[in-house]
Amino acid sequence: MEDKKTCSSCTDTSCATKNRRENESEHDFADRQRLESRLCRIKNKIVVLSGKGGVGKSTVAVNLATALALAGQRVGLLDVDIHGPSIPTMLGIQGQALKGEPGELLPVEVGGLKVMSVGFLLQNPDDAIIWRGPMKMGVIKQFLTDVNWGDLDYLIVDAPPGTGDEPLSVCQLIQPLTGAVIVTTPQKVAAVDVRKSVSFCKRLDVPVLGIVENMSGFVCPKCGELTQILPQGAGRQIASDMNVPFLGAIPIDPDVARAADSGKAFIGQFAQTNTGKIMQQIISQITDPDKNKKLNA
Ligand code: ADP
């Protein structure tokens, strides 16, 4: 039976959740305590961000979470990409009915990973598109408050793309964040958005764990030659310009897309391939406590 910590039974008098804030209603205070009592059981909370959709943010989130679970960590993967929740498809758990009771949602367990997706809430995948702004924010907040993860070493959060109100809500509600991983593609056009994402993190005091350049060249499956299909290097350049770590470049690899479509994490099956090794190097930089002192603090 899991120990149910609550704010009222907690002895940490220094916690900001102990006392009601000025101008905070009873209701908001109770909500904040409920959210905090869930989040304080999670050691490391990492958000995966991108300047725009389609660059591989969910791919990085799924593979990071799976690699950590395979390494024996207790891991949760939260998909709050309200416009395109693709994690259930990538892990072969689409169409799952939500389990739990009102106010208490239980994540779906797959391969040692606890998964919760906003996609499980949508009976029709087009539903989220018609929600107005405040509704989206309400759904994100309720969702974060209600999911019962239990004790975790890592929570990996697949955030909505961009730097608007939705990722802002996610980063403000999940506090304190260990840090953010920012995913981009290598062309200069994407660079403008990455700059915004880095500034967004700096403004919110979220440490940038690093930038991942995805779809960076294509490795020929026959001869192994790397061809730069898109203009290259923007992720590396921005990382150096903005003084944040560059974590590595993942090539376009048909097996990455195939694994996602077949509902199995790439890293679980292809860890020994060139792309798999690149991913592992990226992941170890995110999670190595010596390289990133903020982790496991
Ligand atoms: P986002 O979360 O940024 O919208 P996704 O992770 O959903 O992007 O990726 C978009 C599509 O590109 C998916 O079909 C995914 O399988 C594919 N994809 C992502 N990264 C790669 C890669 N390195 N090689 C091949 N396909 C990729």
PDB file of C-alpha atoms and ligand atoms in Angstrom:
ATOM      1  CA  MET A   1       0.000   0.000   0.000  1.00  0.00           C
ATOM      2  CA  GLU A   2       1.500   3.348  -0.994  1.00  0.00           C
ATOM      3  CA  ASP A   3       2.087   5.908   1.700  1.00  0.00           C
ATOM      4  CA  LYS A   4      -0.314   8.790   1.016  1.00  0.00           C
ATOM      5  CA  LYS A   5       1.494  11.962   1.994  1.00  0.00           C
ATOM      6  CA  THR A   6      -0.658  15.021   2.359  1.00  0.00           C
ATOM      7  CA  CYS A   7       0.293  18.611   3.076  1.00  0.00           C
ATOM      8  CA  SER A   8      -1.434  18.484   6.473  1.00  0.00           C
ATOM      9  CA  SER A   9       0.586  15.453   7.631  1.00  0.00           C
ATOM     10  CA  CYS A  10       3.879  16.795   6.219  1.00  0.00           C
ATOM     11  CA  THR A  11       6.424  18.134   8.721  1.00  0.00           C
ATOM     12  CA  ASP A  12       8.364  20.376   6.301  1.00  0.00           C
ATOM     13  CA  THR A  13       7.516  23.780   7.732  1.00  0.00           C
ATOM     14  CA  SER A  14       9.640  25.569   5.115  1.00  0.00           C
ATOM     15  CA  CYS A  15       7.427  24.373   2.238  1.00  0.00           C
ATOM     16  CA  ALA A  16       5.658  27.182   0.375  1.00  0.00           C
ATOM     17  CA  THR A  17       2.547  25.014   0.221  1.00  0.00           C
ATOM     18  CA  LYS A  18       2.110  25.027   4.021  1.00  0.00           C
ATOM     19  CA  ASN A  19       0.554  28.472   4.103  1.00  0.00           C
ATOM     20  CA  ARG A  20      -2.164  30.171   2.141  1.00  0.00           C
ATOM     21  CA  ARG A  21      -0.920  32.999  -0.063  1.00  0.00           C
ATOM     22  CA  GLU A  22      -2.214  36.515   0.186  1.00  0.00           C
ATOM     23  CA  ASN A  23      -5.391  36.835  -1.919  1.00  0.00           C
ATOM     24  CA  GLU A  24      -5.541  33.057  -2.479  1.00  0.00           C
ATOM     25  CA  SER A  25      -9.025  31.593  -2.078  1.00  0.00           C
ATOM     26  CA  GLU A  26      -9.605  28.505   0.104  1.00  0.00           C
ATOM     27  CA  HIS A  27     -10.428  26.594  -3.067  1.00  0.00           C
ATOM     28  CA  ASP A  28      -7.234  27.636  -4.900  1.00  0.00           C
ATOM     29  CA  PHE A  29      -5.170  26.898  -1.787  1.00  0.00           C
ATOM     30  CA  ALA A  30      -6.656  23.390  -1.521  1.00  0.00           C
ATOM     31  CA  ASP A  31      -5.961  22.812  -5.238  1.00  0.00           C
ATOM     32  CA  ARG A  32      -2.368  23.972  -4.864  1.00  0.00           C
ATOM     33  CA  GLN A  33      -1.869  21.645  -1.896  1.00  0.00           C
ATOM     34  CA  ARG A  34      -3.326  18.725  -3.821  1.00  0.00           C
ATOM     35  CA  LEU A  35      -1.013  19.364  -6.782  1.00  0.00           C
ATOM     36  CA  GLU A  36       2.016  19.880  -4.568  1.00  0.00           C
ATOM     37  CA  SER A  37       1.382  16.746  -2.500  1.00  0.00           C
ATOM     38  CA  ARG A  38       1.576  14.773  -5.758  1.00  0.00           C
ATOM     39  CA  LEU A  39       4.579  16.599  -7.219  1.00  0.00           C
ATOM     40  CA  CYS A  40       6.715  16.476  -4.087  1.00  0.00           C
ATOM     41  CA  ARG A  41       6.856  12.680  -4.377  1.00  0.00           C
ATOM     42  CA  ILE A  42       8.701  13.036  -7.700  1.00  0.00           C
ATOM     43  CA  LYS A  43      12.468  13.588  -7.481  1.00  0.00           C
ATOM     44  CA  ASN A  44      13.191  14.935 -10.968  1.00  0.00           C
ATOM     45  CA  LYS A  45      10.757  16.675 -13.276  1.00  0.00           C
ATOM     46  CA  ILE A  46      11.979  17.264 -16.810  1.00  0.00           C
ATOM     47  CA  VAL A  47       9.938  19.068 -19.442  1.00  0.00           C
ATOM     48  CA  VAL A  48      10.550  18.500 -23.157  1.00  0.00           C
ATOM     49  CA  LEU A  49       9.867  21.645 -25.203  1.00  0.00           C
ATOM     50  CA  SER A  50      10.055  22.692 -28.833  1.00  0.00           C
ATOM     51  CA  GLY A  51       9.519  25.922 -30.709  1.00  0.00           C
ATOM     52  CA  LYS A  52       7.030  24.242 -33.037  1.00  0.00           C
ATOM     53  CA  GLY A  53       5.291  20.932 -33.685  1.00  0.00           C
ATOM     54  CA  GLY A  54       6.635  18.071 -35.751  1.00  0.00           C
ATOM     55  CA  VAL A  55      10.312  18.378 -34.803  1.00  0.00           C
ATOM     56  CA  GLY A  56      10.498  15.213 -32.668  1.00  0.00           C
ATOM     57  CA  LYS A  57       9.617  16.462 -29.179  1.00  0.00           C
ATOM     58  CA  SER A  58       7.413  13.447 -28.380  1.00  0.00           C
ATOM     59  CA  THR A  59      10.015  11.110 -29.889  1.00  0.00           C
ATOM     60  CA  VAL A  60      12.661  12.487 -27.526  1.00  0.00           C
ATOM     61  CA  ALA A  61      10.260  12.355 -24.550  1.00  0.00           C
ATOM     62  CA  VAL A  62       9.276   8.707 -25.206  1.00  0.00           C
ATOM     63  CA  ASN A  63      12.850   7.542 -25.673  1.00  0.00           C
ATOM     64  CA  LEU A  64      14.184   9.460 -22.680  1.00  0.00           C
ATOM     65  CA  ALA A  65      11.452   8.029 -20.430  1.00  0.00           C
ATOM     66  CA  THR A  66      11.883   4.495 -21.789  1.00  0.00           C
ATOM     67  CA  ALA A  67      15.684   4.562 -21.421  1.00  0.00           C
ATOM     68  CA  LEU A  68      15.330   5.642 -17.797  1.00  0.00           C
ATOM     69  CA  ALA A  69      12.741   2.934 -17.088  1.00  0.00           C
ATOM     70  CA  LEU A  70      15.001   0.319 -18.718  1.00  0.00           C
ATOM     71  CA  ALA A  71      17.800   1.517 -16.421  1.00  0.00           C
ATOM     72  CA  GLY A  72      15.597   0.628 -13.445  1.00  0.00           C
ATOM     73  CA  GLN A  73      14.351   4.103 -12.520  1.00  0.00           C
ATOM     74  CA  ARG A  74      10.744   4.728 -11.493  1.00  0.00           C
ATOM     75  CA  VAL A  75       9.488   6.854 -14.374  1.00  0.00           C
ATOM     76  CA  GLY A  76       6.294   8.653 -15.333  1.00  0.00           C
ATOM     77  CA  LEU A  77       5.639  10.061 -18.801  1.00  0.00           C
ATOM     78  CA  LEU A  78       3.064  12.814 -19.002  1.00  0.00           C
ATOM     79  CA  ASP A  79       1.720  13.874 -22.390  1.00  0.00           C
ATOM     80  CA  VAL A  80       0.100  17.290 -22.180  1.00  0.00           C
ATOM     81  CA  ASP A  81       0.531  18.130 -25.848  1.00  0.00           C
ATOM     82  CA  ILE A  82      -3.094  19.123 -26.056  1.00  0.00           C
ATOM     83  CA  HIS A  83      -3.146  19.608 -29.849  1.00  0.00           C
ATOM     84  CA  GLY A  84      -1.400  16.413 -30.859  1.00  0.00           C
ATOM     85  CA  PRO A  85      -1.084  13.894 -28.048  1.00  0.00           C
ATOM     86  CA  SER A  86       0.963  11.244 -29.852  1.00  0.00           C
ATOM     87  CA  ILE A  87       2.485   9.370 -26.904  1.00  0.00           C
ATOM     88  CA  PRO A  88      -0.318   6.734 -26.716  1.00  0.00           C
ATOM     89  CA  THR A  89       0.259   5.817 -30.384  1.00  0.00           C
ATOM     90  CA  MET A  90       4.027   5.772 -29.920  1.00  0.00           C
ATOM     91  CA  LEU A  91       3.653   3.328 -27.027  1.00  0.00           C
ATOM     92  CA  GLY A  92       0.812   1.267 -28.483  1.00  0.00           C
ATOM     93  CA  ILE A  93      -1.726   2.248 -25.800  1.00  0.00           C
ATOM     94  CA  GLN A  94      -4.094   4.462 -27.782  1.00  0.00           C
ATOM     95  CA  GLY A  95      -7.776   4.210 -26.942  1.00  0.00           C
ATOM     96  CA  GLN A  96      -7.153   3.207 -23.299  1.00  0.00           C
ATOM     97  CA  ALA A  97     -10.004   4.051 -20.969  1.00  0.00           C
ATOM     98  CA  LEU A  98      -8.978   6.204 -18.036  1.00  0.00           C
ATOM     99  CA  LYS A  99      -8.823   4.302 -14.770  1.00  0.00           C
ATOM    100  CA  GLY A 100      -9.469   5.763 -11.352  1.00  0.00           C
ATOM    101  CA  GLU A 101     -12.204   7.830  -9.779  1.00  0.00           C
ATOM    102  CA  PRO A 102     -13.147  11.507  -9.925  1.00  0.00           C
ATOM    103  CA  GLY A 103     -10.131  13.539  -8.776  1.00  0.00           C
ATOM    104  CA  GLU A 104      -7.791  10.548  -8.901  1.00  0.00           C
ATOM    105  CA  LEU A 105      -6.553   9.332 -12.295  1.00  0.00           C
ATOM    106  CA  LEU A 106      -4.268   6.323 -12.461  1.00  0.00           C
ATOM    107  CA  PRO A 107      -1.545   6.204 -15.123  1.00  0.00           C
ATOM    108  CA  VAL A 108      -1.423   3.317 -17.594  1.00  0.00           C
ATOM    109  CA  GLU A 109       1.600   1.043 -17.046  1.00  0.00           C
ATOM    110  CA  VAL A 110       3.541  -0.117 -20.078  1.00  0.00           C
ATOM    111  CA  GLY A 111       6.993  -1.727 -20.008  1.00  0.00           C
ATOM    112  CA  GLY A 112       7.702  -0.488 -16.476  1.00  0.00           C
ATOM    113  CA  LEU A 113       6.705   3.062 -17.448  1.00  0.00           C
ATOM    114  CA  LYS A 114       3.715   4.942 -15.989  1.00  0.00           C
ATOM    115  CA  VAL A 115       2.001   6.905 -18.762  1.00  0.00           C
ATOM    116  CA  MET A 116      -0.718   9.516 -18.720  1.00  0.00           C
ATOM    117  CA  SER A 117      -1.847  11.377 -21.808  1.00  0.00           C
ATOM    118  CA  VAL A 118      -4.339  14.122 -22.392  1.00  0.00           C
ATOM    119  CA  GLY A 119      -5.240  11.947 -25.402  1.00  0.00           C
ATOM    120  CA  PHE A 120      -6.982   9.507 -23.024  1.00  0.00           C
ATOM    121  CA  LEU A 121      -9.401  12.331 -22.143  1.00  0.00           C
ATOM    122  CA  LEU A 122     -10.393  13.004 -25.737  1.00  0.00           C
ATOM    123  CA  GLN A 123     -13.046  10.713 -27.082  1.00  0.00           C
ATOM    124  CA  ASN A 124     -12.569  12.384 -30.404  1.00  0.00           C
ATOM    125  CA  PRO A 125      -9.007  13.457 -31.280  1.00  0.00           C
ATOM    126  CA  ASP A 126     -10.394  16.702 -32.745  1.00  0.00           C
ATOM    127  CA  ASP A 127     -11.964  17.739 -29.421  1.00  0.00           C
ATOM    128  CA  ALA A 128      -9.019  19.807 -28.141  1.00  0.00           C
ATOM    129  CA  ILE A 129      -8.946  21.979 -31.249  1.00  0.00           C
ATOM    130  CA  ILE A 130     -12.293  23.532 -30.375  1.00  0.00           C
ATOM    131  CA  TRP A 131     -11.490  24.234 -26.711  1.00  0.00           C
ATOM    132  CA  ARG A 132     -11.032  27.913 -26.024  1.00  0.00           C
ATOM    133  CA  GLY A 133      -7.846  29.164 -24.310  1.00  0.00           C
ATOM    134  CA  PRO A 134      -9.098  29.231 -20.688  1.00  0.00           C
ATOM    135  CA  MET A 135     -10.639  25.776 -21.134  1.00  0.00           C
ATOM    136  CA  LYS A 136      -7.301  24.389 -22.263  1.00  0.00           C
ATOM    137  CA  MET A 137      -5.573  25.886 -19.255  1.00  0.00           C
ATOM    138  CA  GLY A 138      -8.275  24.482 -16.964  1.00  0.00           C
ATOM    139  CA  VAL A 139      -7.878  21.008 -18.466  1.00  0.00           C
ATOM    140  CA  ILE A 140      -4.081  21.131 -18.094  1.00  0.00           C
ATOM    141  CA  LYS A 141      -4.350  22.198 -14.450  1.00  0.00           C
ATOM    142  CA  GLN A 142      -7.010  19.661 -13.532  1.00  0.00           C
ATOM    143  CA  PHE A 143      -5.093  16.958 -15.305  1.00  0.00           C
ATOM    144  CA  LEU A 144      -1.829  17.697 -13.472  1.00  0.00           C
ATOM    145  CA  THR A 145      -3.631  17.828 -10.138  1.00  0.00           C
ATOM    146  CA  ASP A 146      -5.558  14.607 -10.591  1.00  0.00           C
ATOM    147  CA  VAL A 147      -2.936  12.149 -11.800  1.00  0.00           C
ATOM    148  CA  ASN A 148      -1.684   9.960  -8.973  1.00  0.00           C
ATOM    149  CA  TRP A 149       1.877   8.940  -9.886  1.00  0.00           C
ATOM    150  CA  GLY A 150       2.941   7.656  -6.472  1.00  0.00           C
ATOM    151  CA  ASP A 151       6.686   7.920  -5.835  1.00  0.00           C
ATOM    152  CA  LEU A 152       8.820   8.527  -8.921  1.00  0.00           C
ATOM    153  CA  ASP A 153      12.485   9.147  -9.690  1.00  0.00           C
ATOM    154  CA  TYR A 154      11.623  10.963 -12.917  1.00  0.00           C
ATOM    155  CA  LEU A 155       8.610  12.584 -14.501  1.00  0.00           C
ATOM    156  CA  ILE A 156       9.148  13.383 -18.189  1.00  0.00           C
ATOM    157  CA  VAL A 157       6.649  15.890 -19.536  1.00  0.00           C
ATOM    158  CA  ASP A 158       5.842  16.201 -23.237  1.00  0.00           C
ATOM    159  CA  ALA A 159       4.658  19.819 -23.292  1.00  0.00           C
ATOM    160  CA  PRO A 160       2.548  21.603 -25.914  1.00  0.00           C
ATOM    161  CA  PRO A 161       4.814  23.180 -28.584  1.00  0.00           C
ATOM    162  CA  GLY A 162       5.736  26.868 -28.693  1.00  0.00           C
ATOM    163  CA  THR A 163       6.093  29.462 -25.976  1.00  0.00           C
ATOM    164  CA  GLY A 164       2.448  30.452 -25.487  1.00  0.00           C
ATOM    165  CA  ASP A 165       0.025  30.113 -22.604  1.00  0.00           C
ATOM    166  CA  GLU A 166      -0.155  26.329 -22.707  1.00  0.00           C
ATOM    167  CA  PRO A 167       3.531  25.465 -22.183  1.00  0.00           C
ATOM    168  CA  LEU A 168       3.635  28.421 -19.791  1.00  0.00           C
ATOM    169  CA  SER A 169       0.900  26.848 -17.618  1.00  0.00           C
ATOM    170  CA  VAL A 170       2.716  23.523 -17.638  1.00  0.00           C
ATOM    171  CA  CYS A 171       6.039  25.072 -16.562  1.00  0.00           C
ATOM    172  CA  GLN A 172       4.420  27.237 -13.902  1.00  0.00           C
ATOM    173  CA  LEU A 173       2.347  24.429 -12.413  1.00  0.00           C
ATOM    174  CA  ILE A 174       5.044  21.742 -12.301  1.00  0.00           C
ATOM    175  CA  GLN A 175       7.398  23.345  -9.828  1.00  0.00           C
ATOM    176  CA  PRO A 176      10.245  23.089  -9.186  1.00  0.00           C
ATOM    177  CA  LEU A 177      11.302  21.780 -12.589  1.00  0.00           C
ATOM    178  CA  THR A 178      14.684  20.049 -12.740  1.00  0.00           C
ATOM    179  CA  GLY A 179      15.033  21.482 -16.212  1.00  0.00           C
ATOM    180  CA  ALA A 180      14.005  21.582 -19.850  1.00  0.00           C
ATOM    181  CA  VAL A 181      15.235  19.748 -22.918  1.00  0.00           C
ATOM    182  CA  ILE A 182      14.584  21.746 -26.095  1.00  0.00           C
ATOM    183  CA  VAL A 183      14.174  19.869 -29.378  1.00  0.00           C
ATOM    184  CA  THR A 184      14.681  21.468 -32.772  1.00  0.00           C
ATOM    185  CA  THR A 185      15.476  20.617 -36.376  1.00  0.00           C
ATOM    186  CA  PRO A 186      18.739  21.803 -37.957  1.00  0.00           C
ATOM    187  CA  GLN A 187      17.549  24.557 -40.315  1.00  0.00           C
ATOM    188  CA  LYS A 188      17.952  28.261 -39.502  1.00  0.00           C
ATOM    189  CA  VAL A 189      14.191  28.826 -39.767  1.00  0.00           C
ATOM    190  CA  ALA A 190      13.759  26.629 -36.715  1.00  0.00           C
ATOM    191  CA  ALA A 191      16.439  28.609 -34.879  1.00  0.00           C
ATOM    192  CA  VAL A 192      14.202  31.598 -34.262  1.00  0.00           C
ATOM    193  CA  ASP A 193      11.819  29.364 -32.346  1.00  0.00           C
ATOM    194  CA  VAL A 194      14.613  27.749 -30.341  1.00  0.00           C
ATOM    195  CA  ARG A 195      15.845  31.143 -29.256  1.00  0.00           C
ATOM    196  CA  LYS A 196      12.325  31.879 -28.028  1.00  0.00           C
ATOM    197  CA  SER A 197      12.221  28.566 -26.150  1.00  0.00           C
ATOM    198  CA  VAL A 198      15.559  29.257 -24.434  1.00  0.00           C
ATOM    199  CA  SER A 199      14.435  32.782 -23.484  1.00  0.00           C
ATOM    200  CA  PHE A 200      11.128  31.354 -22.251  1.00  0.00           C
ATOM    201  CA  CYS A 201      13.023  29.008 -19.888  1.00  0.00           C
ATOM    202  CA  LYS A 202      15.329  31.773 -18.711  1.00  0.00           C
ATOM    203  CA  ARG A 203      12.371  34.035 -17.968  1.00  0.00           C
ATOM    204  CA  LEU A 204      10.732  31.281 -15.908  1.00  0.00           C
ATOM    205  CA  ASP A 205      13.977  30.287 -14.162  1.00  0.00           C
ATOM    206  CA  VAL A 206      13.776  26.806 -15.662  1.00  0.00           C
ATOM    207  CA  PRO A 207      17.322  25.426 -16.169  1.00  0.00           C
ATOM    208  CA  VAL A 208      17.978  24.492 -19.812  1.00  0.00           C
ATOM    209  CA  LEU A 209      19.446  20.982 -19.705  1.00  0.00           C
ATOM    210  CA  GLY A 210      20.301  21.342 -23.371  1.00  0.00           C
ATOM    211  CA  ILE A 211      19.257  21.473 -27.007  1.00  0.00           C
ATOM    212  CA  VAL A 212      18.742  18.363 -29.156  1.00  0.00           C
ATOM    213  CA  GLU A 213      18.988  18.770 -32.935  1.00  0.00           C
ATOM    214  CA  ASN A 214      16.693  16.139 -34.451  1.00  0.00           C
ATOM    215  CA  MET A 215      16.370  15.026 -38.087  1.00  0.00           C
ATOM    216  CA  SER A 216      19.958  16.112 -38.541  1.00  0.00           C
ATOM    217  CA  GLY A 217      21.065  14.434 -41.758  1.00  0.00           C
ATOM    218  CA  PHE A 218      20.150  11.027 -43.146  1.00  0.00           C
ATOM    219  CA  VAL A 219      22.296   7.952 -42.680  1.00  0.00           C
ATOM    220  CA  CYS A 220      22.075   5.693 -45.741  1.00  0.00           C
ATOM    221  CA  PRO A 221      20.958   2.270 -44.497  1.00  0.00           C
ATOM    222  CA  LYS A 222      23.014   0.626 -47.264  1.00  0.00           C
ATOM    223  CA  CYS A 223      26.398   2.381 -47.127  1.00  0.00           C
ATOM    224  CA  GLY A 224      26.161   4.294 -43.823  1.00  0.00           C
ATOM    225  CA  GLU A 225      27.020   7.641 -45.447  1.00  0.00           C
ATOM    226  CA  LEU A 226      25.573  10.709 -43.694  1.00  0.00           C
ATOM    227  CA  THR A 227      23.829  13.085 -46.105  1.00  0.00           C
ATOM    228  CA  GLN A 228      22.752  16.518 -44.854  1.00  0.00           C
ATOM    229  CA  ILE A 229      19.289  16.799 -46.391  1.00  0.00           C
ATOM    230  CA  LEU A 230      18.293  19.980 -44.591  1.00  0.00           C
ATOM    231  CA  PRO A 231      20.510  23.002 -43.994  1.00  0.00           C
ATOM    232  CA  GLN A 232      22.373  22.175 -40.798  1.00  0.00           C
ATOM    233  CA  GLY A 233      23.794  23.223 -37.486  1.00  0.00           C
ATOM    234  CA  ALA A 234      21.188  25.667 -36.154  1.00  0.00           C
ATOM    235  CA  GLY A 235      20.712  23.804 -32.855  1.00  0.00           C
ATOM    236  CA  ARG A 236      24.452  23.702 -32.162  1.00  0.00           C
ATOM    237  CA  GLN A 237      24.842  27.358 -33.137  1.00  0.00           C
ATOM    238  CA  ILE A 238      22.023  28.564 -30.889  1.00  0.00           C
ATOM    239  CA  ALA A 239      23.304  26.485 -27.980  1.00  0.00           C
ATOM    240  CA  SER A 240      26.683  28.167 -28.275  1.00  0.00           C
ATOM    241  CA  ASP A 241      25.191  31.656 -28.852  1.00  0.00           C
ATOM    242  CA  MET A 242      22.888  31.351 -25.851  1.00  0.00           C
ATOM    243  CA  ASN A 243      25.354  29.548 -23.636  1.00  0.00           C
ATOM    244  CA  VAL A 244      23.317  26.394 -23.033  1.00  0.00           C
ATOM    245  CA  PRO A 245      24.505  22.793 -23.533  1.00  0.00           C
ATOM    246  CA  PHE A 246      24.257  21.185 -26.958  1.00  0.00           C
ATOM    247  CA  LEU A 247      23.257  17.577 -26.302  1.00  0.00           C
ATOM    248  CA  GLY A 248      23.695  16.062 -29.760  1.00  0.00           C
ATOM    249  CA  ALA A 249      22.256  15.541 -33.242  1.00  0.00           C
ATOM    250  CA  ILE A 250      19.898  12.662 -34.067  1.00  0.00           C
ATOM    251  CA  PRO A 251      19.780  11.731 -37.775  1.00  0.00           C
ATOM    252  CA  ILE A 252      16.625  10.962 -39.714  1.00  0.00           C
ATOM    253  CA  ASP A 253      16.344   7.216 -39.304  1.00  0.00           C
ATOM    254  CA  PRO A 254      13.430   5.275 -40.817  1.00  0.00           C
ATOM    255  CA  ASP A 255      13.525   2.931 -37.807  1.00  0.00           C
ATOM    256  CA  VAL A 256      12.736   5.856 -35.486  1.00  0.00           C
ATOM    257  CA  ALA A 257       9.539   6.564 -37.425  1.00  0.00           C
ATOM    258  CA  ARG A 258       8.711   2.867 -37.810  1.00  0.00           C
ATOM    259  CA  ALA A 259       9.164   2.207 -34.091  1.00  0.00           C
ATOM    260  CA  ALA A 260       6.814   5.102 -33.264  1.00  0.00           C
ATOM    261  CA  ASP A 261       4.182   3.883 -35.714  1.00  0.00           C
ATOM    262  CA  SER A 262       4.372   0.353 -34.368  1.00  0.00           C
ATOM    263  CA  GLY A 263       3.872   1.509 -30.770  1.00  0.00           C
ATOM    264  CA  LYS A 264       7.308   0.538 -29.442  1.00  0.00           C
ATOM    265  CA  ALA A 265       9.995   2.896 -28.171  1.00  0.00           C
ATOM    266  CA  PHE A 266      12.978   2.997 -30.548  1.00  0.00           C
ATOM    267  CA  ILE A 267      15.538   2.855 -27.733  1.00  0.00           C
ATOM    268  CA  GLY A 268      14.036  -0.386 -26.411  1.00  0.00           C
ATOM    269  CA  GLN A 269      14.804  -2.224 -29.649  1.00  0.00           C
ATOM    270  CA  PHE A 270      17.590  -0.312 -31.405  1.00  0.00           C
ATOM    271  CA  ALA A 271      19.883   0.827 -28.594  1.00  0.00           C
ATOM    272  CA  GLN A 272      22.914  -0.746 -30.312  1.00  0.00           C
ATOM    273  CA  THR A 273      22.470   0.983 -33.691  1.00  0.00           C
ATOM    274  CA  ASN A 274      24.307   4.231 -34.529  1.00  0.00           C
ATOM    275  CA  THR A 275      21.171   6.292 -33.951  1.00  0.00           C
ATOM    276  CA  GLY A 276      20.492   4.347 -30.736  1.00  0.00           C
ATOM    277  CA  LYS A 277      23.989   5.139 -29.463  1.00  0.00           C
ATOM    278  CA  ILE A 278      23.558   8.826 -30.273  1.00  0.00           C
ATOM    279  CA  MET A 279      20.262   8.838 -28.362  1.00  0.00           C
ATOM    280  CA  GLN A 280      21.868   7.117 -25.406  1.00  0.00           C
ATOM    281  CA  GLN A 281      24.650   9.688 -25.297  1.00  0.00           C
ATOM    282  CA  ILE A 282      22.097  12.479 -25.328  1.00  0.00           C
ATOM    283  CA  ILE A 283      20.092  10.806 -22.572  1.00  0.00           C
ATOM    284  CA  SER A 284      23.125  10.201 -20.382  1.00  0.00           C
ATOM    285  CA  GLN A 285      24.004  13.897 -20.547  1.00  0.00           C
ATOM    286  CA  ILE A 286      20.488  14.766 -19.419  1.00  0.00           C
ATOM    287  CA  THR A 287      20.496  12.335 -16.531  1.00  0.00           C
ATOM    288  CA  ASP A 288      24.147  12.070 -15.459  1.00  0.00           C
ATOM    289  CA  PRO A 289      24.285  13.749 -12.053  1.00  0.00           C
ATOM    290  CA  ASP A 290      27.958  14.733 -12.527  1.00  0.00           C
ATOM    291  CA  LYS A 291      27.230  16.456 -15.783  1.00  0.00           C
ATOM    292  CA  ASN A 292      24.125  18.039 -14.430  1.00  0.00           C
ATOM    293  CA  LYS A 293      24.433  18.880 -10.791  1.00  0.00           C
ATOM    294  CA  LYS A 294      20.823  19.939 -10.512  1.00  0.00           C
ATOM    295  CA  LEU A 295      19.572  16.432 -11.128  1.00  0.00           C
ATOM    296  CA  ASN A 296      19.086  14.100  -8.159  1.00  0.00           C
ATOM    297  CA  ALA A 297      19.638  17.004  -5.748  1.00  0.00           C
TER     298      ALA A 297
HETATM  299  P1  ADP B   1       6.554  16.537 -32.203  1.00  0.00           P
HETATM  300  O1  ADP B   1       6.323  15.908 -30.874  1.00  0.00           O
HETATM  301  O2  ADP B   1       7.642  17.597 -32.160  1.00  0.00           O
HETATM  302  O3  ADP B   1       5.317  17.029 -32.869  1.00  0.00           O
HETATM  303  P2  ADP B   1       7.079  13.828 -33.097  1.00  0.00           P
HETATM  304  O4  ADP B   1       8.024  13.296 -32.078  1.00  0.00           O
HETATM  305  O5  ADP B   1       5.641  13.445 -32.993  1.00  0.00           O
HETATM  306  O6  ADP B   1       7.187  15.425 -33.177  1.00  0.00           O
HETATM  307  O7  ADP B   1       7.685  13.447 -34.529  1.00  0.00           O
HETATM  308  C1  ADP B   1       6.995  13.756 -35.728  1.00  0.00           C
HETATM  309  C2  ADP B   1       7.163  12.595 -36.700  1.00  0.00           C
HETATM  310  O8  ADP B   1       8.521  12.458 -37.086  1.00  0.00           O
HETATM  311  C3  ADP B   1       6.778  11.233 -36.090  1.00  0.00           C
HETATM  312  O9  ADP B   1       6.173  10.464 -37.071  1.00  0.00           O
HETATM  313  C4  ADP B   1       8.111  10.635 -35.687  1.00  0.00           C
HETATM  314  O10 ADP B   1       8.085   9.208 -35.697  1.00  0.00           O
HETATM  315  C5  ADP B   1       9.024  11.164 -36.785  1.00  0.00           C
HETATM  316  N1  ADP B   1      10.410  11.338 -36.347  1.00  0.00           N
HETATM  317  C6  ADP B   1      10.858  12.058 -35.277  1.00  0.00           C
HETATM  318  N2  ADP B   1      12.191  12.010 -35.196  1.00  0.00           N
HETATM  319  C7  ADP B   1      12.637  11.232 -36.242  1.00  0.00           C
HETATM  320  C8  ADP B   1      13.929  10.800 -36.696  1.00  0.00           C
HETATM  321  N3  ADP B   1      15.032  11.169 -36.089  1.00  0.00           N
HETATM  322  N4  ADP B   1      13.957   9.982 -37.778  1.00  0.00           N
HETATM  323  C9  ADP B   1      12.811   9.603 -38.423  1.00  0.00           C
HETATM  324  N5  ADP B   1      11.586   9.986 -38.041  1.00  0.00           N
HETATM  325  C10 ADP B   1      11.478  10.796 -36.973  1.00  0.00           C
END
